[in-house]
Amino acid sequence: MDTNRLAAALKALADPTRLKIIALLNTRSCCVCELVPIFGISQPAVSKHMSRLKSAELVVETRKGQWVFYSINRERLKQVCCALENLPDCSHEFEKLAEQGRLVTCE
Amino acid sequence: MDTNRLAAALKALADPTRLKIIALLNTRSCCVCELVPIFGISQPAVSKHMSRLKSAELVVETRKGQWVFYSINRERLKQVCCALENLPDCSHEFEKLAEQGRLVTCE
DNA sequence: CTTGTATATAACCATATAGTTATAATATTA
DNA sequence: TAATATTATAACTATATGGTTATATACAAG
């Protein structure tokens, strides 16, 4: 996963409400109307959070009658963790700097 | 690490520029004047990014003469990964919902 | 077909964010 | 001390974000 994609996924996670939603879904799938009383924010606010998490592929939705159940995408979450633990090598950037004589070699 | 603190740390990481800075520092410590030509943004912009990373304790600074070298705080980054991999248990929230008769038990 | 429940979307608002330029502060060097 | 280089801060701007209310859509049950 390149840094741009990783940053986008982290952005989806980098909000206290969405992060707790992910923690909740890690325990059990649930629907919007269950999340509303937990967070004390409006139903549209919860829907928007779910939409962001869905865009980041961190959750998947399944309609069951009038309810839409959201489940965590553990694969994706694992990918994010792995990407964070295995940051891309950037030596080439330092080589470029060296070529340009911009490398600061201190002491 | 509670979800609020984790969200704050993720926010610091959830930006393409800062994420790449972290990747660069993972290869080698460096100073602001080296980062400026890499990203092609202004020096104050880089300084602000470093300030955010420092606030999140993801980097530490060391002044060496006229330069300020920034190094990655691998411990902290590891903490973030671990926290993401071990999300807090939220069963109590579902128990509360059940008590309130708000749990949606579908099918 | 109408009513009620659940969810999504639209329009809006206040605040946060990532950049800019200008300037101040810190350290080196002549 | 004066001049130069590096970094940080201040003030500003445009855009993104997280919330709101109002409304539309989807499904279930009379």
Tab-separated table of C-alpha atoms (C1' of nucleotides) in Angstrom:
chain	number	residue	atom	x	y	z
A	1	MET	CA	0.000	0.000	0.000
A	2	ASP	CA	1.555	3.333	-1.044
A	3	THR	CA	1.707	6.217	1.418
A	4	ASN	CA	-1.173	8.119	-0.195
A	5	ARG	CA	-3.528	5.174	0.106
A	6	LEU	CA	-2.313	4.466	3.618
A	7	ALA	CA	-2.817	8.103	4.608
A	8	ALA	CA	-6.373	7.948	3.244
A	9	ALA	CA	-7.133	4.827	5.275
A	10	LEU	CA	-5.609	6.380	8.390
A	11	LYS	CA	-7.711	9.500	7.835
A	12	ALA	CA	-10.813	7.337	7.959
A	13	LEU	CA	-9.603	5.875	11.267
A	14	ALA	CA	-8.271	9.124	12.731
A	15	ASP	CA	-11.482	10.266	14.374
A	16	PRO	CA	-12.550	9.282	17.919
A	17	THR	CA	-16.098	8.421	16.837
A	18	ARG	CA	-15.086	6.323	13.825
A	19	LEU	CA	-12.349	4.603	15.789
A	20	LYS	CA	-14.819	3.596	18.477
A	21	ILE	CA	-17.234	2.433	15.770
A	22	ILE	CA	-14.472	0.165	14.483
A	23	ALA	CA	-13.873	-1.100	18.028
A	24	LEU	CA	-17.617	-1.779	18.404
A	25	LEU	CA	-17.785	-3.597	15.077
A	26	ASN	CA	-14.785	-5.621	16.166
A	27	THR	CA	-17.002	-6.995	18.935
A	28	ARG	CA	-20.186	-7.374	16.898
A	29	SER	CA	-21.720	-6.132	13.646
A	30	CYS	CA	-24.391	-3.513	14.129
A	31	CYS	CA	-26.674	-1.067	12.407
A	32	VAL	CA	-26.932	2.714	12.401
A	33	CYS	CA	-29.868	2.861	14.813
A	34	GLU	CA	-27.797	1.039	17.443
A	35	LEU	CA	-24.866	3.418	17.056
A	36	VAL	CA	-26.950	6.572	17.407
A	37	PRO	CA	-27.760	6.132	21.148
A	38	ILE	CA	-24.186	4.980	21.873
A	39	PHE	CA	-22.635	8.191	20.558
A	40	GLY	CA	-25.449	10.632	21.199
A	41	ILE	CA	-25.059	12.224	17.783
A	42	SER	CA	-27.660	12.463	15.026
A	43	GLN	CA	-28.530	9.556	12.715
A	44	PRO	CA	-27.206	11.401	9.630
A	45	ALA	CA	-23.905	12.012	11.435
A	46	VAL	CA	-23.565	8.268	12.060
A	47	SER	CA	-24.527	7.522	8.448
A	48	LYS	CA	-21.823	9.867	7.216
A	49	HIS	CA	-19.229	8.168	9.424
A	50	MET	CA	-20.283	4.780	8.044
A	51	SER	CA	-20.049	6.148	4.538
A	52	ARG	CA	-16.461	7.267	5.171
A	53	LEU	CA	-15.515	3.914	6.674
A	54	LYS	CA	-17.137	2.147	3.717
A	55	SER	CA	-15.227	4.319	1.217
A	56	ALA	CA	-12.030	3.335	2.996
A	57	GLU	CA	-13.157	-0.303	2.732
A	58	LEU	CA	-12.845	-0.677	6.495
A	59	VAL	CA	-16.436	-1.886	6.807
A	60	VAL	CA	-18.941	-3.690	4.590
A	61	GLU	CA	-22.702	-3.307	4.685
A	62	THR	CA	-25.446	-5.924	4.453
A	63	ARG	CA	-29.093	-4.972	4.284
A	64	LYS	CA	-31.357	-7.109	6.454
A	65	GLY	CA	-34.920	-5.979	5.998
A	66	GLN	CA	-35.175	-2.359	7.001
A	67	TRP	CA	-31.783	-2.424	8.719
A	68	VAL	CA	-28.338	-2.037	7.237
A	69	PHE	CA	-25.804	-4.008	9.215
A	70	TYR	CA	-22.203	-2.905	9.096
A	71	SER	CA	-19.368	-5.347	9.713
A	72	ILE	CA	-15.672	-4.725	10.158
A	73	ASN	CA	-13.331	-5.643	7.308
A	74	ARG	CA	-10.556	-7.205	9.368
A	75	GLU	CA	-8.421	-7.901	6.275
A	76	ARG	CA	-8.332	-4.222	5.451
A	77	LEU	CA	-7.568	-3.191	9.023
A	78	LYS	CA	-4.762	-5.732	9.074
A	79	GLN	CA	-3.422	-4.285	5.814
A	80	VAL	CA	-3.289	-0.843	7.425
A	81	CYS	CA	-1.404	-2.168	10.452
A	82	CYS	CA	1.043	-4.045	8.216
A	83	ALA	CA	1.598	-0.992	6.042
A	84	LEU	CA	2.341	1.088	9.141
A	85	GLU	CA	4.762	-1.545	10.393
A	86	ASN	CA	6.489	-1.847	7.020
A	87	LEU	CA	6.958	1.692	5.811
A	88	PRO	CA	8.399	1.996	2.297
A	89	ASP	CA	12.125	2.408	1.891
A	90	CYS	CA	13.080	5.992	1.039
A	91	SER	CA	16.832	5.731	0.497
A	92	HIS	CA	16.384	6.964	-3.085
A	93	GLU	CA	15.220	10.332	-1.741
A	94	PHE	CA	18.418	10.702	0.241
A	95	GLU	CA	20.455	9.636	-2.793
A	96	LYS	CA	18.769	12.347	-4.825
A	97	LEU	CA	19.552	14.857	-2.066
A	98	ALA	CA	23.194	13.725	-2.085
A	99	GLU	CA	23.399	14.200	-5.870
A	100	GLN	CA	22.097	17.720	-5.423
A	101	GLY	CA	24.617	18.362	-2.670
A	102	ARG	CA	21.779	19.126	-0.290
A	103	LEU	CA	22.442	16.347	2.184
A	104	VAL	CA	23.337	17.716	5.595
A	105	THR	CA	26.194	15.643	6.920
A	106	CYS	CA	26.558	16.883	10.433
A	107	GLU	CA	29.579	16.084	12.635
B	1	MET	CA	-3.999	3.632	24.728
B	2	ASP	CA	-7.623	4.831	24.776
B	3	THR	CA	-9.423	5.544	21.521
B	4	ASN	CA	-9.154	9.333	21.871
B	5	ARG	CA	-5.387	9.228	22.252
B	6	LEU	CA	-5.107	6.691	19.447
B	7	ALA	CA	-7.279	8.843	17.191
B	8	ALA	CA	-5.031	11.836	17.925
B	9	ALA	CA	-1.908	9.848	17.023
B	10	LEU	CA	-3.552	8.539	13.854
B	11	LYS	CA	-4.524	12.103	12.912
B	12	ALA	CA	-0.863	13.065	13.048
B	13	LEU	CA	-0.060	10.162	10.717
B	14	ALA	CA	-3.088	10.580	8.443
B	15	ASP	CA	-1.539	13.021	6.012
B	16	PRO	CA	0.458	11.991	2.919
B	17	THR	CA	3.262	14.450	3.645
B	18	ARG	CA	3.652	13.542	7.323
B	19	LEU	CA	3.397	9.846	6.556
B	20	LYS	CA	6.205	10.117	4.033
B	21	ILE	CA	8.229	12.165	6.524
B	22	ILE	CA	7.847	9.272	8.970
B	23	ALA	CA	8.948	6.847	6.244
B	24	LEU	CA	11.982	9.046	5.521
B	25	LEU	CA	12.893	9.286	9.203
B	26	ASN	CA	12.551	5.516	9.392
B	27	THR	CA	15.462	5.362	6.956
B	28	ARG	CA	17.504	8.194	8.451
B	29	SER	CA	17.107	11.180	10.767
B	30	CYS	CA	17.051	14.499	8.978
B	31	CYS	CA	16.493	18.191	9.316
B	32	VAL	CA	13.923	20.605	7.947
B	33	CYS	CA	16.142	21.976	5.184
B	34	GLU	CA	16.511	18.466	3.749
B	35	LEU	CA	12.783	17.849	3.740
B	36	VAL	CA	11.921	21.095	1.955
B	37	PRO	CA	13.378	20.099	-1.466
B	38	ILE	CA	11.950	16.565	-1.146
B	39	PHE	CA	8.375	17.763	-0.790
B	40	GLY	CA	8.562	21.016	-2.721
B	41	ILE	CA	6.585	22.881	-0.068
B	42	SER	CA	7.699	25.897	1.940
B	43	GLN	CA	10.017	25.637	4.935
B	44	PRO	CA	7.319	26.836	7.377
B	45	ALA	CA	4.981	24.147	6.056
B	46	VAL	CA	7.592	21.496	6.843
B	47	SER	CA	8.205	23.037	10.274
B	48	LYS	CA	4.486	22.860	11.042
B	49	HIS	CA	4.350	19.204	10.031
B	50	MET	CA	7.316	18.463	12.320
B	51	SER	CA	5.585	20.350	15.103
B	52	ARG	CA	2.488	18.161	14.717
B	53	LEU	CA	4.554	14.974	14.671
B	54	LYS	CA	6.433	16.155	17.737
B	55	SER	CA	3.191	16.917	19.598
B	56	ALA	CA	2.061	13.375	18.828
B	57	GLU	CA	5.425	12.166	20.168
B	58	LEU	CA	6.104	10.392	16.881
B	59	VAL	CA	9.415	12.211	16.443
B	60	VAL	CA	12.023	13.767	18.698
B	61	GLU	CA	14.255	16.702	17.879
B	62	THR	CA	17.930	17.272	18.560
B	63	ARG	CA	19.614	20.521	17.783
B	64	LYS	CA	23.033	20.137	16.150
B	65	GLY	CA	24.519	23.544	15.587
B	66	GLN	CA	22.247	25.528	13.330
B	67	TRP	CA	20.289	22.411	12.334
B	68	VAL	CA	17.485	20.670	14.144
B	69	PHE	CA	17.560	16.954	13.437
B	70	TYR	CA	14.345	15.020	13.748
B	71	SER	CA	14.353	11.290	14.512
B	72	ILE	CA	11.514	8.807	14.474
B	73	ASN	CA	10.173	7.558	17.805
B	74	ARG	CA	9.813	3.885	16.926
B	75	GLU	CA	8.420	3.018	20.357
B	76	ARG	CA	5.518	5.380	19.840
B	77	LEU	CA	4.848	4.166	16.301
B	78	LYS	CA	4.856	0.607	17.605
B	79	GLN	CA	2.373	1.629	20.316
B	80	VAL	CA	0.042	2.980	17.660
B	81	CYS	CA	0.248	-0.249	15.635
B	82	CYS	CA	-0.350	-2.345	18.762
B	83	ALA	CA	-3.313	-0.214	19.787
B	84	LEU	CA	-4.817	-0.630	16.309
B	85	GLU	CA	-4.301	-4.380	16.473
B	86	ASN	CA	-5.766	-4.641	19.972
B	87	LEU	CA	-8.862	-2.490	19.925
B	88	PRO	CA	-10.628	-2.161	23.291
B	89	ASP	CA	-13.481	-4.514	24.093
B	90	CYS	CA	-16.849	-2.803	23.765
B	91	SER	CA	-19.231	-5.511	24.984
B	92	HIS	CA	-20.439	-3.203	27.756
B	93	GLU	CA	-21.897	-0.837	25.151
B	94	PHE	CA	-23.973	-3.664	23.711
B	95	GLU	CA	-25.052	-4.707	27.216
B	96	LYS	CA	-26.236	-1.159	27.853
B	97	LEU	CA	-28.143	-1.237	24.552
B	98	ALA	CA	-29.736	-4.544	25.560
B	99	GLU	CA	-30.837	-3.085	28.919
B	100	GLN	CA	-32.452	-0.217	27.040
B	101	GLY	CA	-34.159	-2.658	24.680
B	102	ARG	CA	-32.441	-0.967	21.759
B	103	LEU	CA	-30.437	-3.960	20.571
B	104	VAL	CA	-31.492	-5.001	17.082
B	105	THR	CA	-31.659	-8.785	17.078
B	106	CYS	CA	-32.252	-9.555	13.457
B	107	GLU	CA	-33.374	-13.014	12.261
C	1	DC	C1'	-51.993	2.173	-0.479
C	2	DT	C1'	-50.862	4.362	3.832
C	3	DT	C1'	-48.230	4.642	7.934
C	4	DG	C1'	-44.115	3.979	10.499
C	5	DT	C1'	-39.206	2.804	10.939
C	6	DA	C1'	-34.447	2.859	9.203
C	7	DT	C1'	-31.065	4.859	6.377
C	8	DA	C1'	-29.054	8.123	3.022
C	9	DT	C1'	-28.510	12.575	0.949
C	10	DA	C1'	-28.657	17.724	0.650
C	11	DA	C1'	-27.757	22.115	2.395
C	12	DC	C1'	-25.779	24.537	5.748
C	13	DC	C1'	-22.415	26.119	9.621
C	14	DA	C1'	-18.372	26.328	12.691
C	15	DT	C1'	-13.931	24.680	13.208
C	16	DA	C1'	-9.673	22.328	11.786
C	17	DT	C1'	-6.173	21.813	8.458
C	18	DA	C1'	-2.501	22.468	5.035
C	19	DG	C1'	-0.640	25.640	2.521
C	20	DT	C1'	1.160	30.567	1.725
C	21	DT	C1'	4.188	35.005	2.812
C	22	DA	C1'	6.382	37.874	6.254
C	23	DT	C1'	8.993	38.064	10.267
C	24	DA	C1'	11.317	36.618	14.520
C	25	DA	C1'	14.588	33.760	16.881
C	26	DT	C1'	18.801	30.917	17.057
C	27	DA	C1'	23.305	29.650	15.730
C	28	DT	C1'	27.481	30.014	12.698
C	29	DT	C1'	30.954	32.589	10.488
C	30	DA	C1'	33.425	36.460	8.681
D	1	DT	C1'	29.443	43.062	15.645
D	2	DA	C1'	27.483	42.191	11.143
D	3	DA	C1'	25.998	39.015	7.749
D	4	DT	C1'	24.261	34.485	6.625
D	5	DA	C1'	21.815	30.108	7.282
D	6	DT	C1'	18.335	27.384	9.663
D	7	DT	C1'	14.150	26.951	12.042
D	8	DA	C1'	9.877	28.605	14.321
D	9	DT	C1'	5.955	31.587	14.718
D	10	DA	C1'	2.283	34.832	13.132
D	11	DA	C1'	-1.272	36.106	10.137
D	12	DC	C1'	-3.838	34.876	6.448
D	13	DT	C1'	-6.535	31.900	2.859
D	14	DA	C1'	-8.868	28.021	0.728
D	15	DT	C1'	-10.549	23.615	1.560
D	16	DA	C1'	-11.865	19.609	4.426
D	17	DT	C1'	-14.385	17.950	8.254
D	18	DG	C1'	-17.882	16.837	11.695
D	19	DG	C1'	-21.868	18.273	13.239
D	20	DT	C1'	-26.797	20.062	12.516
D	21	DT	C1'	-31.825	20.075	10.373
D	22	DA	C1'	-34.781	18.946	6.525
D	23	DT	C1'	-35.944	15.767	3.154
D	24	DA	C1'	-35.798	11.664	0.197
D	25	DT	C1'	-35.544	6.709	-0.236
D	26	DA	C1'	-36.194	1.723	1.199
D	27	DC	C1'	-38.555	-1.608	3.501
D	28	DA	C1'	-42.340	-3.631	6.806
D	29	DA	C1'	-46.806	-3.894	8.553
D	30	DG	C1'	-51.442	-2.693	8.647
